[in-house]
Coordinates of C-alpha atoms in Angstrom, one line a residue:
L1 CA -33.5 -19.2 5.7
K2 CA -35.8 -16.2 5.4
E3 CA -33.8 -14.5 8.3
Q4 CA -30.5 -15.2 6.5
L5 CA -31.9 -13.6 3.3
E6 CA -32.9 -10.5 5.2
Q7 CA -29.5 -10.3 6.8
K8 CA -27.9 -10.7 3.4
E9 CA -30.1 -8.0 1.9
A10 CA -29.2 -5.7 4.9
I11 CA -25.5 -6.2 4.4
I12 CA -25.8 -5.6 0.6
D13 CA -27.8 -2.4 1.3
K14 CA -25.1 -1.2 3.8
Y15 CA -22.3 -2.0 1.3
Q16 CA -24.1 -0.1 -1.5
K17 CA -24.4 2.9 0.8
I18 CA -20.7 2.8 1.6
I19 CA -19.8 2.6 -2.1
Q20 CA -22.1 5.5 -2.8
S21 CA -20.5 7.6 -0.1
Q22 CA -17.0 6.7 -1.4
N23 CA -18.0 7.7 -4.9
E24 CA -19.4 11.0 -3.6
L25 CA -16.3 11.7 -1.6
L26 CA -14.1 10.9 -4.6
H27 CA -16.2 13.1 -6.9
D28 CA -16.0 16.0 -4.4
L29 CA -12.2 15.5 -4.0
T30 CA -11.8 15.4 -7.8
Q31 CA -13.8 18.6 -8.2
K32 CA -11.8 20.3 -5.4
N33 CA -8.6 19.2 -7.0
Q34 CA -9.6 20.6 -10.4
S35 CA -10.5 24.0 -8.8
I36 CA -7.1 24.4 -7.1
S37 CA -5.3 22.9 -10.1
G38 CA -2.0 22.3 -8.5
S39 CA -1.5 25.8 -6.9
S40 CA 0.1 25.0 -3.6
N41 CA 0.1 21.2 -4.0
R42 CA 2.9 21.3 -6.5
R43 CA 6.0 19.4 -5.5
D44 CA 9.3 19.5 -7.1
V45 CA 10.3 16.7 -9.4
R46 CA 13.3 16.1 -7.1
D47 CA 10.9 14.8 -4.5
V48 CA 10.4 11.6 -6.5
D49 CA 12.5 8.5 -6.0
P50 CA 14.9 8.4 -8.9
G51 CA 15.5 4.6 -8.6
I52 CA 12.4 3.6 -10.5
T53 CA 12.5 3.6 -14.3
S54 CA 10.2 2.9 -17.1
R55 CA 11.1 0.3 -19.6
R56 CA 9.3 2.1 -22.3
H57 CA 10.8 5.5 -21.8
G58 CA 14.2 4.6 -20.4
K59 CA 16.3 7.6 -19.2
Q60 CA 13.6 10.2 -19.7
A61 CA 11.4 8.4 -17.2
Q62 CA 14.3 8.0 -14.9
V63 CA 14.7 11.8 -14.7
N64 CA 10.9 12.6 -14.4
N65 CA 9.8 9.3 -12.7
C66 CA 6.2 10.1 -13.1
R67 CA 4.9 6.6 -13.5
A68 CA 1.9 5.6 -11.3
F69 CA 0.3 2.2 -10.6
V70 CA -3.4 2.1 -11.2
G71 CA -5.2 -0.8 -9.6
A72 CA -8.5 -2.5 -10.1
V73 CA -8.6 -2.0 -13.9
T74 CA -11.4 -4.3 -15.1
D75 CA -12.1 -5.5 -18.7
D76 CA -14.8 -2.9 -18.9
I77 CA -12.2 -0.1 -18.8
D78 CA -10.5 0.7 -22.1
R79 CA -7.4 2.8 -22.7
E80 CA -9.4 5.9 -23.9
S81 CA -11.9 6.0 -21.0
L82 CA -9.0 5.5 -18.6
R83 CA -7.0 8.3 -20.2
Q84 CA -10.0 10.6 -20.3
S85 CA -10.8 10.1 -16.6
L86 CA -7.2 10.5 -15.5
E87 CA -6.7 13.7 -17.5
E88 CA -10.0 15.2 -16.2
A89 CA -9.0 14.4 -12.7
F90 CA -5.3 15.1 -12.6
G91 CA -4.0 16.6 -15.9
K92 CA -1.8 15.4 -18.8
V93 CA -1.2 11.7 -19.3
E94 CA 1.8 10.8 -21.5
S95 CA 1.3 7.1 -21.8
I96 CA -0.7 4.1 -20.5
D97 CA 0.3 0.5 -20.3
I98 CA -2.7 -1.7 -19.3
I99 CA -1.9 -5.2 -18.0
P100 CA -5.2 -7.1 -18.3
S101 CA -3.9 -10.3 -16.7
K102 CA -3.1 -8.4 -13.5
N103 CA -6.1 -6.0 -13.7
C104 CA -3.8 -3.0 -13.4
A105 CA -2.2 -0.3 -15.5
F106 CA 1.0 1.8 -15.4
V107 CA 0.5 5.4 -16.3
D108 CA 3.1 8.0 -17.2
F109 CA 2.0 11.5 -16.2
T110 CA 3.6 15.0 -16.4
P111 CA 5.2 15.9 -13.1
I112 CA 2.4 18.1 -11.8
S113 CA -0.3 15.6 -12.8
Y114 CA 1.7 12.8 -11.2
H115 CA 1.8 14.5 -7.9
Q116 CA -1.9 15.3 -7.9
A117 CA -2.7 11.7 -8.9
V118 CA -0.7 10.0 -6.1
S119 CA -1.7 12.6 -3.5
I120 CA -5.4 12.0 -4.2
G121 CA -4.9 8.2 -4.7
A122 CA -8.1 7.3 -6.5
V123 CA -10.0 8.1 -9.7
M124 CA -13.5 7.1 -10.9
V125 CA -13.7 5.4 -14.3
N126 CA -17.0 4.1 -15.7
G127 CA -18.5 4.1 -12.2
I128 CA -15.6 2.1 -10.8
T129 CA -13.1 3.5 -8.2
L130 CA -9.5 2.8 -9.1
S131 CA -6.5 3.2 -6.9
V132 CA -3.6 5.4 -8.0
E133 CA -0.3 4.9 -6.3
R134 CA 3.4 5.5 -6.6
V135 CA 5.2 2.7 -8.4
R136 CA 7.2 0.6 -5.9
K137 CA 10.3 -1.3 -6.6
P138 CA 9.4 -5.0 -7.2
K139 CA 10.0 -7.4 -4.4
P140 CA 13.0 -9.7 -5.0
R141 CA 12.0 -13.2 -6.2
R142 CA 13.0 -16.1 -4.1

């Protein structure tokens, strides 16, 4: 039993070191992104898949299509802290739809901010690393 506890503690220690390294890398990447602030990383709005729309913004979102999926949103993360972290990391956020039952959110960005967000793919909010991804078309139900 003592040996199992020691193994468990060693695994937890390794996991914490991995998390710390991930957080440091994310922080460094965020800082680097802020310093270049979209200079050569800008992509044209036409690069975005026009088939995905936002229910809330209708045709405007269809043209800009700057909606991203944010995963791993816990109950500890409120709309304002999410908005603040996203804007610090990527730029202007237009709207946020949090879905607590699915632990996720959908965020509408400006085009430049959207491309920065999905190219980096993660953001730190309240010490928690959240994934930021392009919105995909829903799978057909059977």
